[in-house]
Structure formats: C-alpha cells, structure tokens
Amino acid sequence: MAVSKFHPVPELLEAYQAGQRCFGENRPQEFSMKAVQLPQDIEWHFIGHLQTNKLKMVLPYASLVQSIDSRHLLDLVDNWGRTNGKVISILLELHLGAEETKGGFTQEEIESLLEEYVNAEPGTLFAGIRFCGLMGIASHTEDEEIIDADFARIEAFKKHLEERFPQLTDFKELSIGMSGDWKIALRHGATIIRVGTAIFGPRVY
Ligand SMILES: *Cc1c(COP(=O)(O)O)cnc(C)c1O
C-alpha cells in the first residue's frame, strides 16, 4: 500500500498511472479530499489516529481502516456502520514497542474483545464491523533486532488468534512494515506493507 499523506494529487496520479491502486492516508480531511478527486477504482486505507468527530469524513471512502486503536473508537465505527447499512472492514492496532505515547490495544485487550464477539448471539455485537486482522508499528529505532522482535511478537499473536478463533474467516491481514523496515516485515508474514517515503520521497510537512 502506498502511503501518500502530505503528497499532492499529481504525485498520486503518477503512481496511479504506474499501476498503483491502493493508497493510505492519515488525516481525515486530506483523505476525503483525495478520495473524491482521484479515480474511483482506488482502494483507500485510513492509517492514522481517527478522532471520533471525524468518522463521517473517513468511513464513506475507506475500504480498510487500519488504525482502530481503542474500544471506544471501535464502538463508534460499529455504530456508524450499522446506522449507514455498512460493514466497515478494520484492523485492530496492536501496541508494539516501548513508547508510552503510542496508541493501540494490548494483546489481552484484543483477545478479550474477540472472545466477546465470537461468544455473542450472532448479529448482536459489532454487526457493523468486519475484523480483518492486525496492524502494528515497530519501535522507533534503527536497531533491527528490536524491530525483528516487535514483528515476531505480532506475527505469533496473529497466529495464536487465528488458531483460537477459526470462525473469524476474514481475520487474515497483518499490516506491518514501512519504508525503513518492510524487508523485516516480509520475513514475519506481512500481508500489507505501508510504504511512503520509499515510493514518493521525503514528505514536506
Ligand atoms: C506515514 C506512515 C507510514 C509510512 O512511513 P514511511 O516511512 O514514509 O514509509 C506507514 N504507516 C503509518 C501508520 C504511517 O503513519
């Protein structure tokens, strides 16, 4: 997936003309502006922290929301989906690494949430949500051993969840790896890598 945040529309079009059909953005306003301007066969992924008052800018256009990082947000997205007659495809963001400030669920939170879901009467809980897998951002470091350990942990956790909840047939995606660490991510079963700088060059903030 090409992370096109901060890059202007003509640069995205150039990537589109080269065959790229999946783009990711992390700011709601920029996301919706690009989604309406660019060709309609693009698959748009949202990858940023989603503020609860910005759902309606993002959810109409997102084919995958990769960055569901709290139960509160999950509940609101579910509610939006049910209200609008849609099922929203999402990834649960697992908190990786040591940084206190970074968002995301713990493993325990994800496990108990999915357990609650599979044990509920069919159609009563999260009817507006399709659980498609996990997303993770490795520790912010140059140390490849630490990144390797982060990706090994999320890979093992995903395998564990697939074995524990075989009824979750859509739970297939593992979104890990960015420009600096995608090669390590591929060794750990990434199904989606999120590459910005290595495609578009540095961002001008
Ligand atoms: C910006 C961003 C990326 C892309 O980072 P690059 O280093 O430019 O490839 C990937 N994932 C998330 C969540 C991002 O916010």
PDB file of C-alpha atoms and ligand atoms in Angstrom:
ATOM      1  CA  MET A   1       0.000   0.000   0.000  1.00  0.00           C
ATOM      2  CA  ALA A   2       1.369   3.415  -0.966  1.00  0.00           C
ATOM      3  CA  VAL A   3       1.308   5.934   1.877  1.00  0.00           C
ATOM      4  CA  SER A   4       0.578   9.195   0.105  1.00  0.00           C
ATOM      5  CA  LYS A   5      -0.017  11.538   3.059  1.00  0.00           C
ATOM      6  CA  PHE A   6       1.286  15.083   2.512  1.00  0.00           C
ATOM      7  CA  HIS A   7       1.898  14.423  -1.185  1.00  0.00           C
ATOM      8  CA  PRO A   8      -0.133  16.406  -3.711  1.00  0.00           C
ATOM      9  CA  VAL A   9      -2.696  14.822  -6.013  1.00  0.00           C
ATOM     10  CA  PRO A  10      -0.496  14.921  -9.172  1.00  0.00           C
ATOM     11  CA  GLU A  11       2.065  12.706  -7.429  1.00  0.00           C
ATOM     12  CA  LEU A  12      -0.631  10.201  -6.545  1.00  0.00           C
ATOM     13  CA  LEU A  13      -1.844  10.263 -10.139  1.00  0.00           C
ATOM     14  CA  GLU A  14       1.645   9.449 -11.318  1.00  0.00           C
ATOM     15  CA  ALA A  15       1.685   6.401  -9.052  1.00  0.00           C
ATOM     16  CA  TYR A  16      -1.827   5.527 -10.247  1.00  0.00           C
ATOM     17  CA  GLN A  17      -0.711   5.690 -13.862  1.00  0.00           C
ATOM     18  CA  ALA A  18       2.167   3.366 -12.994  1.00  0.00           C
ATOM     19  CA  GLY A  19      -0.432   0.860 -11.742  1.00  0.00           C
ATOM     20  CA  GLN A  20      -0.766   1.599  -8.029  1.00  0.00           C
ATOM     21  CA  ARG A  21      -4.360   1.114  -6.842  1.00  0.00           C
ATOM     22  CA  CYS A  22      -4.065   1.122  -3.053  1.00  0.00           C
ATOM     23  CA  PHE A  23      -3.250   4.302  -1.129  1.00  0.00           C
ATOM     24  CA  GLY A  24      -3.128   5.162   2.563  1.00  0.00           C
ATOM     25  CA  GLU A  25      -3.666   8.477   4.310  1.00  0.00           C
ATOM     26  CA  ASN A  26      -3.638   9.530   7.938  1.00  0.00           C
ATOM     27  CA  ARG A  27      -5.513  12.853   8.077  1.00  0.00           C
ATOM     28  CA  PRO A  28      -9.290  12.777   7.608  1.00  0.00           C
ATOM     29  CA  GLN A  29      -9.658  15.969   5.600  1.00  0.00           C
ATOM     30  CA  GLU A  30      -6.836  15.148   3.198  1.00  0.00           C
ATOM     31  CA  PHE A  31      -8.121  11.574   2.950  1.00  0.00           C
ATOM     32  CA  SER A  32     -11.634  12.551   1.863  1.00  0.00           C
ATOM     33  CA  MET A  33     -10.419  15.318  -0.442  1.00  0.00           C
ATOM     34  CA  LYS A  34      -8.165  12.894  -2.314  1.00  0.00           C
ATOM     35  CA  ALA A  35     -10.742  10.097  -2.313  1.00  0.00           C
ATOM     36  CA  VAL A  36     -13.306  12.243  -4.138  1.00  0.00           C
ATOM     37  CA  GLN A  37     -10.786  13.745  -6.594  1.00  0.00           C
ATOM     38  CA  LEU A  38      -8.916  10.641  -7.670  1.00  0.00           C
ATOM     39  CA  PRO A  39     -10.145   7.758  -9.851  1.00  0.00           C
ATOM     40  CA  GLN A  40     -12.874   5.665  -8.288  1.00  0.00           C
ATOM     41  CA  ASP A  41     -11.130   2.309  -8.642  1.00  0.00           C
ATOM     42  CA  ILE A  42      -8.613   3.233  -5.940  1.00  0.00           C
ATOM     43  CA  GLU A  43      -8.741   1.370  -2.663  1.00  0.00           C
ATOM     44  CA  TRP A  44      -8.276   3.848   0.199  1.00  0.00           C
ATOM     45  CA  HIS A  45      -6.898   2.794   3.555  1.00  0.00           C
ATOM     46  CA  PHE A  46      -7.018   5.019   6.609  1.00  0.00           C
ATOM     47  CA  ILE A  47      -3.890   4.601   8.764  1.00  0.00           C
ATOM     48  CA  GLY A  48      -3.918   7.493  11.240  1.00  0.00           C
ATOM     49  CA  HIS A  49      -5.388   8.157  14.612  1.00  0.00           C
ATOM     50  CA  LEU A  50      -9.092   8.648  13.914  1.00  0.00           C
ATOM     51  CA  GLN A  51     -10.727  11.273  16.074  1.00  0.00           C
ATOM     52  CA  THR A  52     -14.246  10.333  16.944  1.00  0.00           C
ATOM     53  CA  ASN A  53     -15.707  13.529  15.458  1.00  0.00           C
ATOM     54  CA  LYS A  54     -14.121  12.805  12.042  1.00  0.00           C
ATOM     55  CA  LEU A  55     -15.743   9.451  11.285  1.00  0.00           C
ATOM     56  CA  LYS A  56     -18.020  10.796   8.598  1.00  0.00           C
ATOM     57  CA  MET A  57     -15.074  12.171   6.630  1.00  0.00           C
ATOM     58  CA  VAL A  58     -13.353   8.819   6.544  1.00  0.00           C
ATOM     59  CA  LEU A  59     -15.800   5.927   6.699  1.00  0.00           C
ATOM     60  CA  PRO A  60     -17.708   6.604   3.459  1.00  0.00           C
ATOM     61  CA  TYR A  61     -14.464   6.207   1.462  1.00  0.00           C
ATOM     62  CA  ALA A  62     -12.324   3.760   3.430  1.00  0.00           C
ATOM     63  CA  SER A  63     -12.105   0.211   2.163  1.00  0.00           C
ATOM     64  CA  LEU A  64     -10.000  -0.571   5.226  1.00  0.00           C
ATOM     65  CA  VAL A  65      -9.493   1.341   8.482  1.00  0.00           C
ATOM     66  CA  GLN A  66      -6.133   0.017   9.660  1.00  0.00           C
ATOM     67  CA  SER A  67      -5.811   2.055  12.813  1.00  0.00           C
ATOM     68  CA  ILE A  68      -8.567   1.093  15.232  1.00  0.00           C
ATOM     69  CA  ASP A  69      -6.747   1.743  18.486  1.00  0.00           C
ATOM     70  CA  SER A  70      -9.411   1.790  21.194  1.00  0.00           C
ATOM     71  CA  ARG A  71     -12.634   0.112  22.206  1.00  0.00           C
ATOM     72  CA  HIS A  72     -14.387   3.470  22.204  1.00  0.00           C
ATOM     73  CA  LEU A  73     -13.423   4.107  18.578  1.00  0.00           C
ATOM     74  CA  LEU A  74     -14.398   0.564  17.609  1.00  0.00           C
ATOM     75  CA  ASP A  75     -17.850   1.045  19.161  1.00  0.00           C
ATOM     76  CA  LEU A  76     -18.368   4.326  17.302  1.00  0.00           C
ATOM     77  CA  VAL A  77     -17.272   2.853  13.958  1.00  0.00           C
ATOM     78  CA  ASP A  78     -19.609  -0.083  14.553  1.00  0.00           C
ATOM     79  CA  ASN A  79     -22.429   2.309  15.291  1.00  0.00           C
ATOM     80  CA  TRP A  80     -21.699   4.329  12.141  1.00  0.00           C
ATOM     81  CA  GLY A  81     -21.660   1.151  10.064  1.00  0.00           C
ATOM     82  CA  ARG A  82     -24.973  -0.115  11.420  1.00  0.00           C
ATOM     83  CA  THR A  83     -26.614   3.300  11.085  1.00  0.00           C
ATOM     84  CA  ASN A  84     -25.476   3.580   7.467  1.00  0.00           C
ATOM     85  CA  GLY A  85     -26.168  -0.018   6.485  1.00  0.00           C
ATOM     86  CA  LYS A  86     -22.495  -0.826   6.007  1.00  0.00           C
ATOM     87  CA  VAL A  87     -19.999  -3.266   7.405  1.00  0.00           C
ATOM     88  CA  ILE A  88     -16.682  -1.484   7.943  1.00  0.00           C
ATOM     89  CA  SER A  89     -13.501  -3.504   7.405  1.00  0.00           C
ATOM     90  CA  ILE A  90     -10.963  -2.788  10.116  1.00  0.00           C
ATOM     91  CA  LEU A  91      -7.632  -3.861  11.548  1.00  0.00           C
ATOM     92  CA  LEU A  92      -7.009  -3.772  15.274  1.00  0.00           C
ATOM     93  CA  GLU A  93      -3.826  -1.864  16.085  1.00  0.00           C
ATOM     94  CA  LEU A  94      -1.589  -3.755  18.483  1.00  0.00           C
ATOM     95  CA  HIS A  95       0.648  -1.583  20.617  1.00  0.00           C
ATOM     96  CA  LEU A  96       4.230  -2.625  19.833  1.00  0.00           C
ATOM     97  CA  GLY A  97       7.457  -1.392  21.353  1.00  0.00           C
ATOM     98  CA  ALA A  98       8.080   0.538  24.484  1.00  0.00           C
ATOM     99  CA  GLU A  99       6.927   4.049  23.658  1.00  0.00           C
ATOM    100  CA  GLU A 100       4.317   5.078  26.193  1.00  0.00           C
ATOM    101  CA  THR A 101       2.784   7.656  23.918  1.00  0.00           C
ATOM    102  CA  LYS A 102       1.900   5.345  21.055  1.00  0.00           C
ATOM    103  CA  GLY A 103      -1.648   4.117  20.792  1.00  0.00           C
ATOM    104  CA  GLY A 104      -3.073   0.702  20.283  1.00  0.00           C
ATOM    105  CA  PHE A 105      -4.517  -2.256  22.158  1.00  0.00           C
ATOM    106  CA  THR A 106      -2.648  -4.689  24.349  1.00  0.00           C
ATOM    107  CA  GLN A 107      -2.755  -8.367  23.381  1.00  0.00           C
ATOM    108  CA  GLU A 108      -5.044  -9.057  26.328  1.00  0.00           C
ATOM    109  CA  GLU A 109      -7.494  -6.381  25.210  1.00  0.00           C
ATOM    110  CA  ILE A 110      -7.649  -7.739  21.664  1.00  0.00           C
ATOM    111  CA  GLU A 111      -8.082 -11.286  22.829  1.00  0.00           C
ATOM    112  CA  SER A 112     -10.929 -10.487  25.206  1.00  0.00           C
ATOM    113  CA  LEU A 113     -12.632  -8.262  22.644  1.00  0.00           C
ATOM    114  CA  LEU A 114     -12.628 -11.036  20.033  1.00  0.00           C
ATOM    115  CA  GLU A 115     -13.766 -13.535  22.601  1.00  0.00           C
ATOM    116  CA  GLU A 116     -16.693 -11.324  23.481  1.00  0.00           C
ATOM    117  CA  TYR A 117     -17.522 -11.039  19.776  1.00  0.00           C
ATOM    118  CA  VAL A 118     -17.482 -14.747  18.980  1.00  0.00           C
ATOM    119  CA  ASN A 119     -19.461 -15.588  22.120  1.00  0.00           C
ATOM    120  CA  ALA A 120     -22.236 -13.076  21.465  1.00  0.00           C
ATOM    121  CA  GLU A 121     -25.509 -14.019  19.789  1.00  0.00           C
ATOM    122  CA  PRO A 122     -24.824 -13.735  16.040  1.00  0.00           C
ATOM    123  CA  GLY A 123     -25.625 -10.259  14.769  1.00  0.00           C
ATOM    124  CA  THR A 124     -25.913  -8.633  18.186  1.00  0.00           C
ATOM    125  CA  LEU A 125     -22.362  -7.351  18.695  1.00  0.00           C
ATOM    126  CA  PHE A 126     -20.234  -5.486  16.127  1.00  0.00           C
ATOM    127  CA  ALA A 127     -22.700  -6.057  13.303  1.00  0.00           C
ATOM    128  CA  GLY A 128     -21.165  -3.005  11.621  1.00  0.00           C
ATOM    129  CA  ILE A 129     -17.591  -4.324  11.797  1.00  0.00           C
ATOM    130  CA  ARG A 130     -15.581  -6.816   9.758  1.00  0.00           C
ATOM    131  CA  PHE A 131     -12.470  -7.876  11.684  1.00  0.00           C
ATOM    132  CA  CYS A 132      -9.763  -8.263   9.021  1.00  0.00           C
ATOM    133  CA  GLY A 133      -6.618  -8.631  11.116  1.00  0.00           C
ATOM    134  CA  LEU A 134      -3.893  -6.726  12.932  1.00  0.00           C
ATOM    135  CA  MET A 135      -1.786  -3.633  12.325  1.00  0.00           C
ATOM    136  CA  GLY A 136       1.430  -2.721  14.102  1.00  0.00           C
ATOM    137  CA  ILE A 137       4.073  -0.014  14.072  1.00  0.00           C
ATOM    138  CA  ALA A 138       7.510  -1.185  15.200  1.00  0.00           C
ATOM    139  CA  SER A 139       9.575   0.638  17.806  1.00  0.00           C
ATOM    140  CA  HIS A 140      11.130   3.839  16.535  1.00  0.00           C
ATOM    141  CA  THR A 141      14.721   2.646  16.351  1.00  0.00           C
ATOM    142  CA  GLU A 142      17.488   1.775  13.923  1.00  0.00           C
ATOM    143  CA  ASP A 143      18.156  -1.418  15.859  1.00  0.00           C
ATOM    144  CA  GLU A 144      16.960  -4.195  13.562  1.00  0.00           C
ATOM    145  CA  GLU A 145      16.934  -6.744  16.360  1.00  0.00           C
ATOM    146  CA  ILE A 146      14.333  -4.725  18.246  1.00  0.00           C
ATOM    147  CA  ILE A 147      12.223  -4.312  15.104  1.00  0.00           C
ATOM    148  CA  ASP A 148      12.583  -8.021  14.407  1.00  0.00           C
ATOM    149  CA  ALA A 149      11.382  -8.822  17.929  1.00  0.00           C
ATOM    150  CA  ASP A 150       8.380  -6.482  17.572  1.00  0.00           C
ATOM    151  CA  PHE A 151       7.333  -8.109  14.289  1.00  0.00           C
ATOM    152  CA  ALA A 152       7.941 -11.611  15.657  1.00  0.00           C
ATOM    153  CA  ARG A 153       5.586 -10.824  18.539  1.00  0.00           C
ATOM    154  CA  ILE A 154       2.741  -9.560  16.354  1.00  0.00           C
ATOM    155  CA  GLU A 155       3.211 -12.442  13.918  1.00  0.00           C
ATOM    156  CA  ALA A 156       2.987 -15.001  16.717  1.00  0.00           C
ATOM    157  CA  PHE A 157      -0.026 -13.235  18.229  1.00  0.00           C
ATOM    158  CA  LYS A 158      -1.861 -13.245  14.899  1.00  0.00           C
ATOM    159  CA  LYS A 159      -1.173 -16.964  14.500  1.00  0.00           C
ATOM    160  CA  HIS A 160      -2.478 -17.534  18.011  1.00  0.00           C
ATOM    161  CA  LEU A 161      -5.684 -15.597  17.274  1.00  0.00           C
ATOM    162  CA  GLU A 162      -6.274 -17.494  14.024  1.00  0.00           C
ATOM    163  CA  GLU A 163      -5.996 -20.785  15.882  1.00  0.00           C
ATOM    164  CA  ARG A 164      -8.135 -19.647  18.773  1.00  0.00           C
ATOM    165  CA  PHE A 165     -10.870 -18.030  16.633  1.00  0.00           C
ATOM    166  CA  PRO A 166     -11.081 -20.069  13.410  1.00  0.00           C
ATOM    167  CA  GLN A 167     -14.625 -18.761  12.914  1.00  0.00           C
ATOM    168  CA  LEU A 168     -13.188 -15.303  12.132  1.00  0.00           C
ATOM    169  CA  THR A 169     -12.665 -16.135   8.464  1.00  0.00           C
ATOM    170  CA  ASP A 170     -11.817 -12.557   7.433  1.00  0.00           C
ATOM    171  CA  PHE A 171      -9.077 -12.216  10.047  1.00  0.00           C
ATOM    172  CA  LYS A 172      -6.218 -12.576   7.545  1.00  0.00           C
ATOM    173  CA  GLU A 173      -4.290  -9.347   7.256  1.00  0.00           C
ATOM    174  CA  LEU A 174      -1.071  -8.443   9.018  1.00  0.00           C
ATOM    175  CA  SER A 175      -0.123  -4.838   8.276  1.00  0.00           C
ATOM    176  CA  ILE A 176       3.475  -4.304   9.351  1.00  0.00           C
ATOM    177  CA  GLY A 177       6.470  -2.625   7.769  1.00  0.00           C
ATOM    178  CA  MET A 178       7.207   0.852   6.421  1.00  0.00           C
ATOM    179  CA  SER A 179       9.957   2.281   4.190  1.00  0.00           C
ATOM    180  CA  GLY A 180      12.702   1.509   6.701  1.00  0.00           C
ATOM    181  CA  ASP A 181      11.640  -1.936   7.842  1.00  0.00           C
ATOM    182  CA  TRP A 182       9.436  -3.570   5.193  1.00  0.00           C
ATOM    183  CA  LYS A 183      12.013  -6.237   4.401  1.00  0.00           C
ATOM    184  CA  ILE A 184      11.965  -7.376   8.023  1.00  0.00           C
ATOM    185  CA  ALA A 185       8.168  -7.283   7.958  1.00  0.00           C
ATOM    186  CA  LEU A 186       8.038  -9.592   4.927  1.00  0.00           C
ATOM    187  CA  ARG A 187      10.044 -12.168   6.853  1.00  0.00           C
ATOM    188  CA  HIS A 188       7.324 -12.057   9.510  1.00  0.00           C
ATOM    189  CA  GLY A 189       4.300 -12.694   7.361  1.00  0.00           C
ATOM    190  CA  ALA A 190       3.238  -9.166   6.403  1.00  0.00           C
ATOM    191  CA  THR A 191       0.264  -9.215   4.040  1.00  0.00           C
ATOM    192  CA  ILE A 192       0.243  -5.400   3.772  1.00  0.00           C
ATOM    193  CA  ILE A 193       3.288  -3.141   3.920  1.00  0.00           C
ATOM    194  CA  ARG A 194       2.741   0.620   4.271  1.00  0.00           C
ATOM    195  CA  VAL A 195       5.373   2.357   2.178  1.00  0.00           C
ATOM    196  CA  GLY A 196       5.512   6.137   1.822  1.00  0.00           C
ATOM    197  CA  THR A 197       8.969   7.691   1.627  1.00  0.00           C
ATOM    198  CA  ALA A 198      10.497   4.883  -0.435  1.00  0.00           C
ATOM    199  CA  ILE A 199       7.853   5.497  -3.130  1.00  0.00           C
ATOM    200  CA  PHE A 200       7.218   9.242  -3.058  1.00  0.00           C
ATOM    201  CA  GLY A 201      10.380  10.591  -1.437  1.00  0.00           C
ATOM    202  CA  PRO A 202      10.511  12.659   1.737  1.00  0.00           C
ATOM    203  CA  ARG A 203       7.365  14.413   2.927  1.00  0.00           C
ATOM    204  CA  VAL A 204       7.295  18.196   3.215  1.00  0.00           C
ATOM    205  CA  TYR A 205       5.347  18.960   6.394  1.00  0.00           C
TER     206      TYR A 205
HETATM  207  C1  LIG B   1       3.470   7.643   7.476  1.00  0.00           C
HETATM  208  C2  LIG B   1       3.162   6.234   7.824  1.00  0.00           C
HETATM  209  C3  LIG B   1       3.760   5.166   7.127  1.00  0.00           C
HETATM  210  C4  LIG B   1       4.772   5.357   6.015  1.00  0.00           C
HETATM  211  O1  LIG B   1       6.018   5.701   6.510  1.00  0.00           O
HETATM  212  P1  LIG B   1       7.307   5.760   5.544  1.00  0.00           P
HETATM  213  O2  LIG B   1       8.438   5.657   6.487  1.00  0.00           O
HETATM  214  O3  LIG B   1       7.246   7.059   4.822  1.00  0.00           O
HETATM  215  O4  LIG B   1       7.224   4.599   4.606  1.00  0.00           O
HETATM  216  C5  LIG B   1       3.382   3.889   7.488  1.00  0.00           C
HETATM  217  N1  LIG B   1       2.485   3.647   8.458  1.00  0.00           N
HETATM  218  C6  LIG B   1       1.903   4.641   9.146  1.00  0.00           C
HETATM  219  C7  LIG B   1       0.928   4.307  10.208  1.00  0.00           C
HETATM  220  C8  LIG B   1       2.223   5.964   8.853  1.00  0.00           C
HETATM  221  O5  LIG B   1       1.637   6.950   9.553  1.00  0.00           O
END
